[in-house]
XYZ file of C-alpha atoms in Angstrom:
594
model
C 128.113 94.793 67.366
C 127.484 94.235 70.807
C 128.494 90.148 71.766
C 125.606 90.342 75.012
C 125.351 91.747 77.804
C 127.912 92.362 80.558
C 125.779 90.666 83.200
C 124.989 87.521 81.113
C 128.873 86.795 80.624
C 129.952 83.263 82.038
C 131.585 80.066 81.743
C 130.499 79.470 78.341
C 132.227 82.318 77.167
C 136.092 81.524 78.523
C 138.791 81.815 75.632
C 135.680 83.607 73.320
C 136.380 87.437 72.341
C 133.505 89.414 72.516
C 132.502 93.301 72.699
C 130.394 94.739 75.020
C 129.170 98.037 75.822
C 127.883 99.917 79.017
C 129.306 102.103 81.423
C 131.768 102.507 83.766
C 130.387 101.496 87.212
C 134.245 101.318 89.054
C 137.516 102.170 88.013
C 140.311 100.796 90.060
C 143.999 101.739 89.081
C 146.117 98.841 91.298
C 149.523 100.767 90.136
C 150.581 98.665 87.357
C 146.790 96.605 86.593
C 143.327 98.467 85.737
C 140.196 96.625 86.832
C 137.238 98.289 85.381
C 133.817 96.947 86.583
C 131.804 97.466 83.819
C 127.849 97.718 84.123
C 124.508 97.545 81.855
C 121.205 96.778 82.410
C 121.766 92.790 82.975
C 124.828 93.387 85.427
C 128.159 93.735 86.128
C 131.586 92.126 84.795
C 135.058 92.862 85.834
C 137.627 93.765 83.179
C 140.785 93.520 83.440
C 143.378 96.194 81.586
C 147.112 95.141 81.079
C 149.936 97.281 80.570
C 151.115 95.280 77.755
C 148.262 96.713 75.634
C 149.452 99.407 75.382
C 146.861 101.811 73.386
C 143.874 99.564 75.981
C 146.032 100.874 78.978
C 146.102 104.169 78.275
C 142.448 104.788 77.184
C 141.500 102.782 80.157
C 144.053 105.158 82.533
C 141.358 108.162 81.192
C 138.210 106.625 82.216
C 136.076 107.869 85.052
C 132.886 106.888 86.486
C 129.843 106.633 84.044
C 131.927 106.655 80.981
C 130.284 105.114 77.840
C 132.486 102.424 76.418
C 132.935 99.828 74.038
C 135.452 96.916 74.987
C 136.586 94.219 73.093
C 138.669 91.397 74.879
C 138.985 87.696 75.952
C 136.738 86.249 78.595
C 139.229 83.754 81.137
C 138.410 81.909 83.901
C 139.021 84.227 87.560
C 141.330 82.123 89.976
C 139.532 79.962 92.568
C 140.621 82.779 94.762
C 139.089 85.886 93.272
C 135.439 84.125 92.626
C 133.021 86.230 93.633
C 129.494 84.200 94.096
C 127.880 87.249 94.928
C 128.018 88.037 91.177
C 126.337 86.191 88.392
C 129.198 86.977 86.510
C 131.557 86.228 89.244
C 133.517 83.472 88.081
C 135.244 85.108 84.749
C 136.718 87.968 83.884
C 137.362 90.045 80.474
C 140.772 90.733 79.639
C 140.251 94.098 77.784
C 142.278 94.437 74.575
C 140.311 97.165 73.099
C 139.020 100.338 74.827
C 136.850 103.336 72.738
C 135.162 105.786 74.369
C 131.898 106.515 73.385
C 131.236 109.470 75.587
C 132.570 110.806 78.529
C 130.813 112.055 81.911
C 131.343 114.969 84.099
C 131.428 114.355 87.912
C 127.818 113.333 88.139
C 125.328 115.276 90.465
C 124.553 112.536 92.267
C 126.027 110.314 95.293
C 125.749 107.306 94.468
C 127.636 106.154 97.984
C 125.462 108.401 99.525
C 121.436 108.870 100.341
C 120.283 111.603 97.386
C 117.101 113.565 98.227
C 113.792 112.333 96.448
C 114.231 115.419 94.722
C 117.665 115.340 93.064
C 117.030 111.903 92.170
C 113.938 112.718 90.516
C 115.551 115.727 88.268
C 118.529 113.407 87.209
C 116.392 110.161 87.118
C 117.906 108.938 83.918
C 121.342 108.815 86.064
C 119.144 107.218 89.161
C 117.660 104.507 86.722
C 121.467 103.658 86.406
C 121.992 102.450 89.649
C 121.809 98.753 89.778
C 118.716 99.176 92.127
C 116.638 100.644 90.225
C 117.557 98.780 86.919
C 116.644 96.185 88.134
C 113.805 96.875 89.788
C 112.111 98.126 85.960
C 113.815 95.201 84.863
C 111.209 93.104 87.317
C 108.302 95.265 86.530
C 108.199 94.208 82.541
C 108.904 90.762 83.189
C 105.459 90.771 86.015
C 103.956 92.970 83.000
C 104.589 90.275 80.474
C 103.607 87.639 82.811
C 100.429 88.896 83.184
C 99.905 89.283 79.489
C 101.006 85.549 78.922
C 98.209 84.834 81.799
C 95.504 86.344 80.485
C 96.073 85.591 77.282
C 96.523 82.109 77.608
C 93.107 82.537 79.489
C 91.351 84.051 76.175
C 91.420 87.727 77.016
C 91.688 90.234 74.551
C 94.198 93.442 74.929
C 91.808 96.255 73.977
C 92.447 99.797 74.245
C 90.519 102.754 75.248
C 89.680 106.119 74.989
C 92.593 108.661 77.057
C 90.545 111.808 75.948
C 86.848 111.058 77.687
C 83.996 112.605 79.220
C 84.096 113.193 83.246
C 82.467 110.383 85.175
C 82.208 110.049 88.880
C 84.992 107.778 90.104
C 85.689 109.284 93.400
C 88.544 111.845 92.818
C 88.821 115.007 91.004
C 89.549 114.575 87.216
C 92.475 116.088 85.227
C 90.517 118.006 82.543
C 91.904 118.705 78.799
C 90.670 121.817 77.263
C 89.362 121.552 73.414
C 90.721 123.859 70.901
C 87.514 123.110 68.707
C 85.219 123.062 71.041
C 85.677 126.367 72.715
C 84.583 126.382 76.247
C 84.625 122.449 76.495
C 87.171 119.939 78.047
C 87.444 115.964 77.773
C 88.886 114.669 81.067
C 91.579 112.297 81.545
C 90.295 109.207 82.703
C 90.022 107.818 86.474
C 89.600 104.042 85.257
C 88.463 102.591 81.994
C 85.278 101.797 83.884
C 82.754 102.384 81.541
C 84.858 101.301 78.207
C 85.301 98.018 79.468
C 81.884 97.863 80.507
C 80.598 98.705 76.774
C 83.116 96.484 75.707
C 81.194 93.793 77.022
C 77.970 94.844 75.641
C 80.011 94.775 72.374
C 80.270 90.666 72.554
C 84.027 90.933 73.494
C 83.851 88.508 76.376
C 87.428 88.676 78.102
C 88.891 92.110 77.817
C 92.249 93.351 79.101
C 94.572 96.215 79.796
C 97.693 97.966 81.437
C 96.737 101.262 81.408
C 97.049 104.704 82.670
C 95.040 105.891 84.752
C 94.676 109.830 86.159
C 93.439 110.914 89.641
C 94.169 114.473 90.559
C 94.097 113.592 94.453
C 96.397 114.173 97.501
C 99.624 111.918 97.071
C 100.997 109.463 99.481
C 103.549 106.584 98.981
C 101.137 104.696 97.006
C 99.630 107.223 95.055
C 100.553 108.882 92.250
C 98.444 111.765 90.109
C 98.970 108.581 87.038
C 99.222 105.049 87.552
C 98.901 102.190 85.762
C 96.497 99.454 86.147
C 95.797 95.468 85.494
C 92.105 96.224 84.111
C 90.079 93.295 83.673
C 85.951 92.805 82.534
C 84.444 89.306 81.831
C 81.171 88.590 80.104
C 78.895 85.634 81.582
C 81.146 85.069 84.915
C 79.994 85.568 88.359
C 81.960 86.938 91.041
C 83.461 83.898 92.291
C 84.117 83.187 88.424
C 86.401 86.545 88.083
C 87.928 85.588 91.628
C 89.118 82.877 90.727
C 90.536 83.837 87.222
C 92.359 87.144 89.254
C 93.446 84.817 92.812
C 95.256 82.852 89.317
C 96.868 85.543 88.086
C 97.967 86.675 91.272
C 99.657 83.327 91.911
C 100.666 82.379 89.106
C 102.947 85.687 88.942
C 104.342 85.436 92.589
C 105.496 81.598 91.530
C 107.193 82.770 88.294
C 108.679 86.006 89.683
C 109.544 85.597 93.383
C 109.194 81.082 93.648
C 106.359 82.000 96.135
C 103.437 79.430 96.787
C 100.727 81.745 97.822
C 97.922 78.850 98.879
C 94.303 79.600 98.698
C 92.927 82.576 99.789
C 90.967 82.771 102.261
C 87.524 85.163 102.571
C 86.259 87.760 104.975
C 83.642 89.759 104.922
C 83.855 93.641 105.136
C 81.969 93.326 108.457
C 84.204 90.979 110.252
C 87.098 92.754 108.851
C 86.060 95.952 110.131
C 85.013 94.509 113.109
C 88.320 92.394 113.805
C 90.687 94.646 112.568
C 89.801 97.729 111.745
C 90.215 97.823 108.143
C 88.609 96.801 105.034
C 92.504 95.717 103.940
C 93.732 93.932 106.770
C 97.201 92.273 107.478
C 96.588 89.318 108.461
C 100.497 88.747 109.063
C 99.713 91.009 112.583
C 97.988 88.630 115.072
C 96.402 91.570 117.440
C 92.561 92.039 116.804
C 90.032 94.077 118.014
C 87.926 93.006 120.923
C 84.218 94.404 121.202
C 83.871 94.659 125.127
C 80.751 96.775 125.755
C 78.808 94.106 127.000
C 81.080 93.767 129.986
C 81.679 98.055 130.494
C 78.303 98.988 129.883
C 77.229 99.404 133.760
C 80.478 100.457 135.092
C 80.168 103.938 136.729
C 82.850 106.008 134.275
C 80.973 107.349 132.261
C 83.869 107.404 129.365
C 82.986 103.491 128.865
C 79.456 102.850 129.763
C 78.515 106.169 127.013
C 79.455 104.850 124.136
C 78.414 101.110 125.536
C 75.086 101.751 125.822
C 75.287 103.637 122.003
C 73.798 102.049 119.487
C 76.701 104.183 117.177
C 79.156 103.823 119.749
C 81.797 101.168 120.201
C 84.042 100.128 123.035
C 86.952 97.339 121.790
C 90.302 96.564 123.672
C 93.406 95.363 122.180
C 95.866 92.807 123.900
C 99.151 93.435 123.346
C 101.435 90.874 124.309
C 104.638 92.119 126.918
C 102.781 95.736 126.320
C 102.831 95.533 130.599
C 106.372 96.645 130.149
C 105.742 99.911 128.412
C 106.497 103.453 129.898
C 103.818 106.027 130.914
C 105.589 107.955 128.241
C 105.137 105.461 125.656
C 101.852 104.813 126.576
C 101.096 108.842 126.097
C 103.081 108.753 122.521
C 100.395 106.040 121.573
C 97.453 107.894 123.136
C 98.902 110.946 120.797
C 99.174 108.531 117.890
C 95.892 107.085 117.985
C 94.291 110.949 118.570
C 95.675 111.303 114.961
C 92.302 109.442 114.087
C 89.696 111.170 116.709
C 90.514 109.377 119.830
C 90.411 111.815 122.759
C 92.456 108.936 124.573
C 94.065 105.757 125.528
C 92.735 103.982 128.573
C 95.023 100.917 129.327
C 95.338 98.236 132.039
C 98.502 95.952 132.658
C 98.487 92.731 133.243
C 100.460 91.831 135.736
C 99.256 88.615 137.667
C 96.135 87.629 135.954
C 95.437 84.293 138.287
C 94.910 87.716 141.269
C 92.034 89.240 138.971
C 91.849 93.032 140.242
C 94.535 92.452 142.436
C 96.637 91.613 139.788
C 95.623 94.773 137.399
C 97.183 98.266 137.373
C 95.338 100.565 135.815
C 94.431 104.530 136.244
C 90.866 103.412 135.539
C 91.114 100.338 137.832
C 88.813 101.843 140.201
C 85.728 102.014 138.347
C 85.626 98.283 137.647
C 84.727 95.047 139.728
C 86.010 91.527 139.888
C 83.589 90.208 137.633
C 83.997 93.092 134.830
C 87.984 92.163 135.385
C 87.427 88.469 134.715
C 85.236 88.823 132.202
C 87.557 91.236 130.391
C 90.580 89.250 130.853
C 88.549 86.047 129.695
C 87.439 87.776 126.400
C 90.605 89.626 125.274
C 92.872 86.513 126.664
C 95.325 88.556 128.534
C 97.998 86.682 130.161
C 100.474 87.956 132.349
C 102.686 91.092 130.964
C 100.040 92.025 128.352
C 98.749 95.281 128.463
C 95.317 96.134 127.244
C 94.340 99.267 125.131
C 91.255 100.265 125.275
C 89.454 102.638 122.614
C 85.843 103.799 123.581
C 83.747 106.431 121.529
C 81.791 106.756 117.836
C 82.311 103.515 116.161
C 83.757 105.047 113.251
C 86.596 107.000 115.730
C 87.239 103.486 117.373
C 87.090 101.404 114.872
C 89.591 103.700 112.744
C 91.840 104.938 115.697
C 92.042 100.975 117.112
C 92.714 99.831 113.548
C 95.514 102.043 112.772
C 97.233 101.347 116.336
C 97.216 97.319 115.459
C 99.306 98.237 112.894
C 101.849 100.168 114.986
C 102.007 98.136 118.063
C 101.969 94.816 115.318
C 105.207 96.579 113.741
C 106.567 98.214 117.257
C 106.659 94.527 119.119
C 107.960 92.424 116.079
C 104.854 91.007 116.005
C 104.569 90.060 112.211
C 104.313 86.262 111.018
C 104.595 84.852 107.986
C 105.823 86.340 104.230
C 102.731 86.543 102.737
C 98.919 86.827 103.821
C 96.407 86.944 100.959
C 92.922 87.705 101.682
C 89.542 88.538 99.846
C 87.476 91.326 101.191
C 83.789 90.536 100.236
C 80.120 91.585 100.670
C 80.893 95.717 101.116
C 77.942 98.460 102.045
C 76.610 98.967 98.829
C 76.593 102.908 99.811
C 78.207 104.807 102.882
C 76.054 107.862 104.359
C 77.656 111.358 104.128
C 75.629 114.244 105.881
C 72.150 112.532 104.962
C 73.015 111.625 101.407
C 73.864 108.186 100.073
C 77.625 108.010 98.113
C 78.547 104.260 96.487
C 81.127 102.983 98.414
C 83.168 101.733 94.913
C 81.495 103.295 92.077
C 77.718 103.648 91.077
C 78.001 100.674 88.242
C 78.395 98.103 90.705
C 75.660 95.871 91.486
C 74.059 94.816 94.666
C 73.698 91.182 96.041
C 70.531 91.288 95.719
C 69.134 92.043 92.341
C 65.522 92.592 93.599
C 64.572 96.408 93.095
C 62.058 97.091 95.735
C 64.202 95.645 98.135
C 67.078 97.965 97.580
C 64.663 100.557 97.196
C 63.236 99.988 100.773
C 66.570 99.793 102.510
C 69.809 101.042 100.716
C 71.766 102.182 103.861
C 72.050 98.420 104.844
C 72.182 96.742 100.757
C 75.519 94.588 100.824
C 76.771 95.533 97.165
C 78.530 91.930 94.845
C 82.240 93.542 95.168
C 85.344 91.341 96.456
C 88.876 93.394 96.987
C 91.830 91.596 96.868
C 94.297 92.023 99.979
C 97.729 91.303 100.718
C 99.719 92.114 103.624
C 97.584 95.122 104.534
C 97.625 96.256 100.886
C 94.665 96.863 98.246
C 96.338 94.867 95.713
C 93.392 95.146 93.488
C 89.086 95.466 93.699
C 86.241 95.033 91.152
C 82.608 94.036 91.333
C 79.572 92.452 89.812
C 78.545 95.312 87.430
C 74.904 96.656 86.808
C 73.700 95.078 83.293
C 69.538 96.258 84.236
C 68.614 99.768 83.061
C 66.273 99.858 85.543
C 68.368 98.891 88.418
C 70.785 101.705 87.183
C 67.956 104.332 86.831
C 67.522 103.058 90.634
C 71.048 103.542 91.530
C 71.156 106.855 90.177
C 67.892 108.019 92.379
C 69.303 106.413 95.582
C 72.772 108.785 94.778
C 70.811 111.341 93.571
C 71.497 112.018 90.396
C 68.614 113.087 88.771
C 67.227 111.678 85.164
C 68.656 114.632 83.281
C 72.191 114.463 85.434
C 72.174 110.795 84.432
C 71.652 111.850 80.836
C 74.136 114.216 80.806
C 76.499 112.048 82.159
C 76.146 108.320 81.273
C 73.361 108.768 78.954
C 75.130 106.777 76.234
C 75.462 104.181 78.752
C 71.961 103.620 79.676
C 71.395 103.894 75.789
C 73.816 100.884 75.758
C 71.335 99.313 78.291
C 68.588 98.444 76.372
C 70.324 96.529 73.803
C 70.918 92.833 75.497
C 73.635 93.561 78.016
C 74.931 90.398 78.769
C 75.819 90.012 82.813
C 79.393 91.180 83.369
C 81.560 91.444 85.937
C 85.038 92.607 86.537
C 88.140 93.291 88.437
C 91.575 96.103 88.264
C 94.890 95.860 89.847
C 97.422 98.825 90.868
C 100.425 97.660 88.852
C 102.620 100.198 90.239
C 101.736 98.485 94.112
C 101.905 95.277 93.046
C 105.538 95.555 92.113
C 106.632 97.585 95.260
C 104.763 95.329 97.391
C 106.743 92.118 95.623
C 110.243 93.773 95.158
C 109.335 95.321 98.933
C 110.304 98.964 97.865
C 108.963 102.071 100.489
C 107.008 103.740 97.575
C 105.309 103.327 93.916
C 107.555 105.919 93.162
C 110.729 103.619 93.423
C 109.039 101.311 90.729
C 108.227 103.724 88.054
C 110.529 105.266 85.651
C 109.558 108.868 85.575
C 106.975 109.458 88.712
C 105.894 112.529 89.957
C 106.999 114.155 93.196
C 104.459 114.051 96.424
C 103.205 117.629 94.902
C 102.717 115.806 91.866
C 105.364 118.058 89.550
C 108.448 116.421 88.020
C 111.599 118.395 88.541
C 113.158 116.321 85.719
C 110.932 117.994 83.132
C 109.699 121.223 84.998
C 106.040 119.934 84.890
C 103.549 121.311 85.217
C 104.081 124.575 83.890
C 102.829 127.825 82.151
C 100.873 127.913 78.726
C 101.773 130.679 76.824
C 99.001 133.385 76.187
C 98.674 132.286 72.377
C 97.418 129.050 73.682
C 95.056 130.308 75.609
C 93.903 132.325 73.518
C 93.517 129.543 71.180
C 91.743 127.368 74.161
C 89.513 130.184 74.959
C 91.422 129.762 78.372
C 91.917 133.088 80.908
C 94.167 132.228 83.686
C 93.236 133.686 86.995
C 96.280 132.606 88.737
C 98.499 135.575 90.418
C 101.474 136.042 88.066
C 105.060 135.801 89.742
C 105.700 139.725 88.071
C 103.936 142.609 89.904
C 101.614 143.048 87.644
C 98.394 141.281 88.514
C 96.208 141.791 85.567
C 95.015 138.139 84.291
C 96.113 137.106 81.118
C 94.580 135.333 77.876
């Protein structure tokens, strides 16, 4: 049996034998002395191989990278001189007097010295999960998991599961769908959220009701998506929204004391407005100091035309940013962020440099100087506070295109000038658009269960486009940690909901007609909360990706090259599925088959 694990070896143990088991992460052959640095899930620990054991020496003269051992010796003391206090094991060493091999390794197809593609580290990720990295990164992610299950729990929550195999519901991104063998023709879908579960839950008397759970969106990836995730999902019965705030701004700190000795503070609130308005996002980092500047007041009588449009707009926005030193930046660099910020629907990037602000014009440059006076200078000068060496950027056209193109150049310029302050910056986003207007038609902006602010249904009725819905995300450092909402518990305010999104009475039976069943039968109030798991450990262990947190993700074309998936059915289960695939087989021959 195993005495513990190589990285949990110390001082205690000097003069003890013990056997431990891992791998072999080093093998160093000193002509005469073997050091083998031996490696499992907890750490590392040197061991030391003697010639004078003899049968130890010569097993240990065979071993080669990622060998599977078992090795029995005597833990010492190292000498003050070969303490290593980068090592948690670094002050003793194992003198090996037993050596079995438990299974050997071939040269491995990884570099572990070297940067692997995404891709071969993805098809061997049981040998990538080796690396001390990564092991230790999972090794973080169940201890935040188990945290948050001691939280809740100790907060009266109740770990309830729910249905995988579920009906479609709307949740904004395309559902994986699972064909039924029984039901020929049909499909359950995979589900986007437990949204409605949870929901019922409450209307079942359960109060407090948790999960970590998977979730599947079939959407376009990114770093911090992935086709499943999994997810902190939390509902309370007879709490408000500042109620489940304050349980989930708990949580939150409670686990970034435990895990990472982090004092978080309070957090403070914004609403969606100012947020757009100030920064550009509905997430913002607040560790960037730049902010958007509304200056159409002061542009809105100039003579070019490209400002004074959009001024005088009622859906058009002119905003500067102040960038402090930007006066030293190159026409070319200025061009690069002019290119940058087109990304978002920009047609350009007027700027002006600050050179000597006490000189007003005199002390601007600018290729757009000439359209503006000394007051329009001053006043822009006095309401973006540039100082000498800023440079101001100036976006002018829809609001949307300004607002979006402005918002995602803060971040750049925050990250291109070092601009960053502080560790941490936690933030509620509250009072959200209770829809968003696509084309003429009314979409919710979270999810058509979430209530509005106000509960009064002629007033919704009379003027959705500008209802503020009860919903509160969570932010930090730029990053959705988590959102939720005060949820609908009025059938008719649902049945309004519906006809405001129109879905029609016999769509809304089709679809949630077991929920507005659920309705009528004393739904208490309820309100909720969910967290991305996977992006609240990268964003703590500050990894690039979701991917780098989770044992076995997908790819960015969501497929797994360690198990082939996706892949082909054979006919006979189509058949069985009533299933014809349409796709173009790789062979010549085109026909579809069953």
């Amino acid at each position: 049996m195993r005495t513990d694990y190589c990285g949990r070896i110390d001082k205690k143990y000097i003069g003890q034998t013990v056997t431990l088991k891992g791998w072999v992460n080093k093998r160093r052959d000193l002509g005469g002395v073997i050091f083998i640095d031996l490696r499992d899930r907890e750490g590392i620990l040197q061991v030391v191989i003697d010639p004078d054991t003899e049968a130890a020496f010569a097993t240990a003269s065979e071993l080669r990278n990622e060998f599977c051992v078992d090795i029995v010796g005597i833990v010492r003391a190292r000498p003050d001189s070969q303490v290593n206090k980068d090592m948690s094991t670094g002050e003793v060493e194992l003198l090996g007097k037993e050596v079995s091999i438990i299974n050997r390794a071939p040269a491995l197809p990884l570099d572990w010295n070297q940067e692997n593609s995404e891709e071969q580290r993805l098809k061997y990720r049981y040998l990538d999960l080796r690396r001390p990295l990564m092991t230790e990164r999972l090794v973080f992610r169940s201890k935040v998991t188990g945290a948050v299950r001691r939280y809740l729990e100790d907060n009266e929550f109740l770990d309830i599961e729910t249905p995988i195999l579920t009906a479609a519901t709307p949740e904004g991104a395309r559902d994986y769908l699972v064909p039924s063998r029984t039901h020929k023709g049909e499909f359950f879908a995979l589900p986007q959220s437990p949204q409605l579960f949870k929901q019922l839950l409450m209307m079942s008397g359960m109060d407090k009701y948790y999960q970590i759970v998977k979730c599947f969106r079939d959407e376009d990836l990114r770093a911090d998506r992935q086709p499943e995730f999994t997810q902190i999902d939390i509902e309370t019965s007879f709490l408000d929204a500042d109620g489940v705030m304050s349980i989930t701004e708990g949580l939150i700190r409670d686990l970034f004391q435990k895990m990472l000795n982090v004092d978080l503070g309070d957090f403070p609130r914004m609403t969606y407005a100012e947020a757009m308005q100030r920064y550009g996002s509905d997430k913002p980092d607040l560790r960037n100091p730049l902010e958007i500047v509304d200056v159409a007041e002061i542009v809105k009588d100039i003579e070019f035309k490209v400002f004074s449009a959009p001024a005088n707009d009622a859906k058009g926005r002119v905003a500067a940013i102040c960038v402090p030193g930007g006066a030293s930046l190159s026409r070319k660099q200025l061009d690069q962020y002019a290119e940058f910020a087109g990304i978002y629907g920009a047609k350009g990037l007027a700027w002006m440099k600050v050179n000597e602000a006490s000189k007003g014009i005199e002390g601007i440059q600018s290729p757009v100087l000439k359209f503006f006076t000394e007051q329009s200078i001053t006043a822009l000068l006095a309401k973006t506070k540039a100082k000498d060496g800023d440079i101001l950027l100036f976006g002018a056209d829809s609001y949307q295109v300004v607002t979006e193109a402005l918002g995602a150049l803060r971040l750049k310029l925050g990250k291109d000038f070092d601009l960053l302050q502080g560790e941490w910056k936690p933030l509620w986003v509250v009072d959200f658009p209770m829809f968003e207007e696509v084309d003429g038609q009314l979409h919710a902006l979270h999810h058509p269960f979430t209530a509005p602010r106000n509960s009064d249904l002629d007033a919704l009725k009379a003027a959705p486009a500008t209802a503020l819905s009860n919903a509160y995300d969570m932010v930090l450092n730029g990053v959705e940690l988590g959102g939720g909402s005060v949820r609908i518990h009025s059938m008719d305010m649902q049945a309004l909901v519906f006809e405001l999104l129109g879905i029609g009475e016999q769509e809304a039976q089709e679809k949630f007609g077991f929920l507005l069943e659920a309705l009528k039968y004393g739904t208490p109030p309820h309100a909720g909360l969910a967290f991305g798991l996977d992006r609240l450990v990268m964003l703590m262990l500050g990894a690039e990706s979701i991917r780098d947190v989770m044992a076995f993700p997908k790819t960015t074309t969501a497929a797994c090259p360690l198990t082939g998936a996706p892949g082909k059915a054979n006919p006979q289960q189509l058949e069985e599925l009533a299933i014809m695939s349409i796709a173009k087989p790789a062979s010549s021959d085109s026909t579809p088959k069953q």
